[in-house]
Amino acid sequence: MNKGLKVARFLSRNAVNIILIFIFLAPFYWMLLTAIKTAGEVFQMPPKFYTDEIQWSNFVEAFTSIDFLHYAKNSAIMTLGTLAGQVLVVIPAAYAFARYEFHGKKFFFGLVLATLMIPGQLIVLPIFIMYVKIGLINKMITLIIPFVASGLAIFLLRQTFMQVPDAVLEAARLDNASEFKIIYTIMMPMAYPTIVTIGLFTFINTWNNYLYPLVWTTNDDIRTLMIGIQQLQSAESLNPQVVMAGNMLIVVPIIIVFIFARKQIVRAFSYTGIK
């Protein structure tokens, strides 16, 4: 009786959490289930919430039906290039807004925050026209340059840099440390959780980017995995289980990165005061 009461209390206290977990995990479960079903089970009505036999061959077919490694290489280059660009742009910008006083500081920081209110879809066509005029269509740098500066990343990192005590910076300057040395040997280690979180968000957004590579590129030499995987779906060969297997292969790197970075995400939101 006592055990039953404890279970009932646990369910009543965590009912909302359980519902939210179900809502978020249900689509992922259905994608995984479809990826391991046979073609007959996929189209079976009413649908089955389990499979009698796991079809690992769906993953093999998804991998071999397209030039998977080529598209994955392009996605990796775009993602890593964006991450490297943000290290060079976002960190110095956040440091300047956090630790320096200069004319127009509030105005320029306001412009940075204003970029968060501009829908990304609004800039797709203007950037495409600009790329055509300067001859940057179908080049990998095309997919990297627009994303090396992130208003959200600058804001989060600025909030973290502002919490570093002034005494630490003054001591470093007394030791004749340059500003770049202060950034990369003092500020970055102290802001490590926030940097990891920003890196994770950037990785997910860039790896999953579909619209921009589709519009800004015109051939498969430079296109990414998100576009290449669409080749698995055609009017002549409708294989939802193979398409879902391909989507699962795309999701795996994100899951791996998230598992390693989850603790840093919690620490980052605690440090920046975001609840």
Coordinates of C-alpha atoms in Angstrom, one line a residue:
M1 CA 0.0 0.0 0.0
N2 CA 2.8 2.4 0.9
K3 CA 4.6 1.6 -2.3
G4 CA 1.5 2.2 -4.4
L5 CA 1.0 5.5 -2.6
K6 CA 4.6 6.6 -3.3
V7 CA 4.1 5.7 -7.0
A8 CA 0.9 7.7 -7.1
R9 CA 2.5 10.7 -5.5
F10 CA 5.5 10.5 -7.9
L11 CA 3.2 10.4 -10.9
S12 CA 1.1 13.3 -9.7
R13 CA 4.1 15.5 -8.9
N14 CA 5.8 14.7 -12.2
A15 CA 2.8 14.4 -14.5
V16 CA 3.7 17.4 -16.5
N17 CA 7.3 16.3 -16.9
I18 CA 6.1 12.8 -18.0
I19 CA 3.8 14.3 -20.6
L20 CA 6.5 16.6 -22.0
I21 CA 9.0 13.7 -22.2
F22 CA 6.4 11.7 -24.1
I23 CA 5.7 14.6 -26.5
F24 CA 9.4 15.1 -27.3
L25 CA 10.3 11.5 -27.5
A26 CA 7.3 10.2 -29.5
P27 CA 8.4 11.6 -32.9
F28 CA 11.9 10.3 -32.4
Y29 CA 10.6 6.9 -31.5
W30 CA 8.4 6.8 -34.5
M31 CA 11.3 7.8 -36.8
L32 CA 13.5 5.1 -35.3
L33 CA 10.7 2.5 -35.5
T34 CA 10.0 3.4 -39.2
A35 CA 13.7 3.1 -40.0
I36 CA 13.8 -0.5 -38.8
K37 CA 10.5 -1.7 -40.3
T38 CA 9.8 -3.6 -43.5
A39 CA 8.0 -1.8 -46.4
G40 CA 4.9 -3.9 -45.6
E41 CA 4.9 -2.8 -41.9
V42 CA 5.3 0.9 -42.8
F43 CA 2.1 0.9 -44.9
Q44 CA 0.2 -1.4 -42.6
M45 CA -3.1 0.0 -41.3
P46 CA -3.7 0.4 -38.4
P47 CA -0.1 1.2 -37.8
K48 CA 2.1 -1.0 -35.5
F49 CA 4.0 0.5 -32.6
Y50 CA 6.6 -2.3 -32.8
T51 CA 8.3 -4.4 -35.4
D52 CA 8.5 -8.2 -35.7
E53 CA 12.0 -8.1 -37.2
I54 CA 14.6 -5.3 -37.3
Q55 CA 15.6 -4.4 -40.8
W56 CA 19.2 -3.2 -40.5
S57 CA 19.4 -3.3 -44.3
N58 CA 17.5 0.0 -44.4
F59 CA 20.5 1.8 -43.0
V60 CA 22.8 0.1 -45.5
E61 CA 20.6 1.0 -48.4
A62 CA 20.4 4.6 -47.2
F63 CA 24.1 4.8 -47.0
T64 CA 24.8 3.3 -50.4
S65 CA 22.0 4.8 -52.4
I66 CA 23.6 8.2 -52.4
D67 CA 27.2 9.5 -52.1
F68 CA 26.7 9.7 -48.3
L69 CA 30.3 10.3 -47.4
H70 CA 30.6 13.2 -49.9
Y71 CA 27.6 15.0 -48.6
A72 CA 28.7 14.3 -45.0
K73 CA 32.1 15.7 -45.8
N74 CA 30.5 18.9 -47.1
S75 CA 28.3 19.2 -44.0
A76 CA 31.4 18.7 -41.7
I77 CA 33.4 21.3 -43.5
M78 CA 30.5 23.8 -43.3
T79 CA 29.9 23.1 -39.6
L80 CA 33.6 23.2 -38.5
G81 CA 34.2 26.2 -40.7
T82 CA 31.3 28.1 -39.0
L83 CA 32.5 27.1 -35.5
A84 CA 36.1 28.3 -36.3
G85 CA 34.8 31.5 -37.7
Q86 CA 32.7 32.2 -34.6
V87 CA 35.7 31.7 -32.4
L88 CA 37.5 34.4 -34.3
V89 CA 34.5 36.8 -34.5
V90 CA 32.1 36.2 -31.6
I91 CA 34.7 35.9 -28.7
P92 CA 36.5 39.2 -29.4
A93 CA 33.2 41.0 -30.0
A94 CA 31.7 39.7 -26.8
Y95 CA 34.9 40.7 -24.9
A96 CA 34.8 44.2 -26.3
F97 CA 31.1 44.7 -25.4
A98 CA 31.7 43.3 -21.9
R99 CA 35.0 44.9 -20.8
Y100 CA 35.5 48.0 -22.9
E101 CA 33.8 51.5 -22.9
F102 CA 33.7 53.1 -26.3
H103 CA 31.6 55.7 -28.2
G104 CA 28.4 54.1 -29.5
K105 CA 28.7 51.0 -27.5
K106 CA 25.0 50.8 -26.5
F107 CA 24.0 51.6 -30.1
F108 CA 26.1 48.9 -31.6
F109 CA 25.1 46.3 -29.0
G110 CA 21.5 47.2 -29.8
L111 CA 22.2 46.5 -33.4
V112 CA 23.6 43.1 -32.4
L113 CA 20.4 42.3 -30.4
A114 CA 18.2 43.6 -33.3
T115 CA 19.6 40.8 -35.5
L116 CA 17.8 38.3 -33.3
M117 CA 14.5 39.8 -34.4
I118 CA 15.2 39.4 -38.2
P119 CA 13.8 36.1 -39.6
G120 CA 16.5 34.2 -41.4
Q121 CA 14.3 33.6 -44.4
L122 CA 14.2 37.3 -45.0
I123 CA 17.9 37.5 -45.9
V124 CA 18.1 34.4 -48.2
L125 CA 17.3 36.1 -51.5
P126 CA 19.4 39.3 -50.9
I127 CA 22.5 37.2 -50.0
F128 CA 21.9 35.0 -53.0
I129 CA 21.8 38.0 -55.3
M130 CA 25.0 39.4 -53.7
Y131 CA 26.8 36.0 -54.1
V132 CA 25.8 35.9 -57.8
K133 CA 27.2 39.4 -58.4
I134 CA 30.6 38.7 -56.7
G135 CA 30.9 35.2 -58.0
L136 CA 30.7 33.2 -54.8
I137 CA 28.0 30.7 -55.9
N138 CA 28.9 27.0 -55.4
K139 CA 31.8 27.7 -53.1
M140 CA 32.1 26.3 -49.5
I141 CA 32.8 29.8 -48.1
T142 CA 29.3 30.7 -49.3
L143 CA 27.8 28.5 -46.7
I144 CA 30.1 29.7 -43.9
I145 CA 30.5 33.5 -44.0
P146 CA 26.9 34.5 -43.1
F147 CA 27.0 32.5 -39.9
V148 CA 30.3 33.4 -38.3
A149 CA 28.7 36.3 -36.5
S150 CA 25.9 35.3 -34.2
G151 CA 23.9 37.9 -32.2
L152 CA 22.8 35.2 -29.7
A153 CA 26.3 33.9 -29.2
I154 CA 27.7 37.4 -28.6
F155 CA 24.9 38.2 -26.1
L156 CA 25.4 34.9 -24.1
L157 CA 29.2 35.2 -24.1
R158 CA 29.0 38.9 -23.1
Q159 CA 26.9 38.1 -20.1
T160 CA 29.4 35.5 -19.0
F161 CA 32.4 37.8 -19.6
M162 CA 30.8 40.5 -17.5
Q163 CA 30.8 38.2 -14.4
V164 CA 34.6 37.8 -14.5
P165 CA 36.0 40.0 -11.6
D166 CA 37.9 43.2 -12.7
A167 CA 40.7 42.2 -10.3
V168 CA 41.6 39.2 -12.4
L169 CA 42.0 41.3 -15.5
E170 CA 43.9 44.0 -13.7
A171 CA 46.4 41.4 -12.4
A172 CA 46.9 40.1 -15.9
R173 CA 47.5 43.6 -17.3
L174 CA 50.0 44.2 -14.5
D175 CA 51.9 41.2 -15.7
N176 CA 52.0 42.8 -19.2
A177 CA 49.5 40.3 -20.7
S178 CA 48.1 41.5 -24.1
E179 CA 44.4 41.7 -24.6
F180 CA 44.4 38.6 -26.9
K181 CA 46.3 36.7 -24.2
I182 CA 43.8 37.7 -21.6
I183 CA 40.9 36.6 -23.9
Y184 CA 42.4 33.2 -24.7
T185 CA 44.1 32.3 -21.5
I186 CA 41.8 33.8 -18.9
M187 CA 38.4 34.7 -20.3
M188 CA 37.8 31.6 -22.5
P189 CA 38.7 29.0 -19.8
M190 CA 36.3 30.8 -17.3
A191 CA 33.6 30.9 -19.9
Y192 CA 34.1 27.3 -21.0
P193 CA 30.5 26.1 -20.3
T194 CA 29.0 29.0 -22.2
I195 CA 31.4 28.5 -25.2
V196 CA 30.5 24.8 -25.3
T197 CA 26.8 25.6 -25.2
I198 CA 27.2 28.1 -28.1
G199 CA 29.3 25.6 -30.0
L200 CA 26.5 23.0 -29.5
F201 CA 23.8 25.3 -30.7
T202 CA 25.9 26.3 -33.7
F203 CA 26.7 22.7 -34.5
I204 CA 23.0 21.6 -34.5
N205 CA 21.8 24.6 -36.5
T206 CA 24.6 24.3 -39.1
W207 CA 24.5 20.5 -39.4
N208 CA 20.7 20.7 -39.8
N209 CA 20.8 23.6 -42.2
Y210 CA 18.6 22.9 -45.2
L211 CA 17.3 26.1 -46.7
Y212 CA 20.5 28.1 -47.2
P213 CA 22.6 25.3 -48.9
L214 CA 19.5 24.6 -51.1
V215 CA 19.2 28.2 -52.3
W216 CA 22.9 29.2 -52.3
T217 CA 24.2 26.2 -54.2
T218 CA 23.2 24.8 -57.6
N219 CA 25.2 21.5 -57.9
D220 CA 25.9 18.4 -55.7
D221 CA 29.7 19.2 -55.5
I222 CA 29.1 21.6 -52.6
R223 CA 25.7 20.6 -51.3
T224 CA 25.3 19.1 -47.8
L225 CA 23.9 15.9 -46.3
M226 CA 20.5 17.5 -45.5
I227 CA 20.0 18.0 -49.2
G228 CA 21.6 14.8 -50.4
I229 CA 19.3 12.7 -48.1
Q230 CA 16.3 14.0 -50.1
Q231 CA 17.5 11.9 -53.1
L232 CA 16.3 8.8 -51.2
Q233 CA 12.8 10.0 -51.7
S234 CA 11.5 10.0 -55.3
A235 CA 8.2 9.4 -57.1
E236 CA 9.5 6.2 -58.7
S237 CA 10.7 4.6 -55.5
L238 CA 8.8 5.4 -52.3
N239 CA 10.6 3.9 -49.4
P240 CA 9.8 5.7 -46.2
Q241 CA 11.8 3.3 -44.2
V242 CA 15.0 4.0 -46.1
V243 CA 14.4 7.8 -45.9
M244 CA 13.9 7.5 -42.1
A245 CA 17.0 5.4 -41.9
G246 CA 18.9 8.2 -43.6
N247 CA 17.5 10.7 -41.2
M248 CA 18.6 8.6 -38.3
L249 CA 22.1 8.6 -39.7
I250 CA 22.0 12.4 -39.8
V251 CA 20.8 12.6 -36.2
V252 CA 23.5 10.3 -34.7
P253 CA 26.3 12.9 -34.7
I254 CA 24.0 15.4 -33.0
I255 CA 23.1 12.9 -30.3
I256 CA 26.7 12.1 -29.6
V257 CA 27.8 15.7 -29.3
F258 CA 24.8 16.5 -27.1
I259 CA 25.6 13.6 -24.7
F260 CA 29.1 15.0 -24.2
A261 CA 28.0 18.6 -23.8
R262 CA 24.9 18.3 -21.7
K263 CA 26.6 19.1 -18.3
Q264 CA 28.2 22.2 -19.8
I265 CA 24.9 23.4 -21.0
V266 CA 23.4 23.3 -17.5
R267 CA 26.4 25.1 -16.1
A268 CA 26.3 27.8 -18.9
F269 CA 22.7 28.7 -18.2
S270 CA 23.4 28.9 -14.5
Y271 CA 26.4 31.2 -15.0
T272 CA 24.5 33.5 -17.4
G273 CA 21.6 33.8 -15.1
I274 CA 19.1 32.3 -17.6
K275 CA 16.6 30.0 -15.9

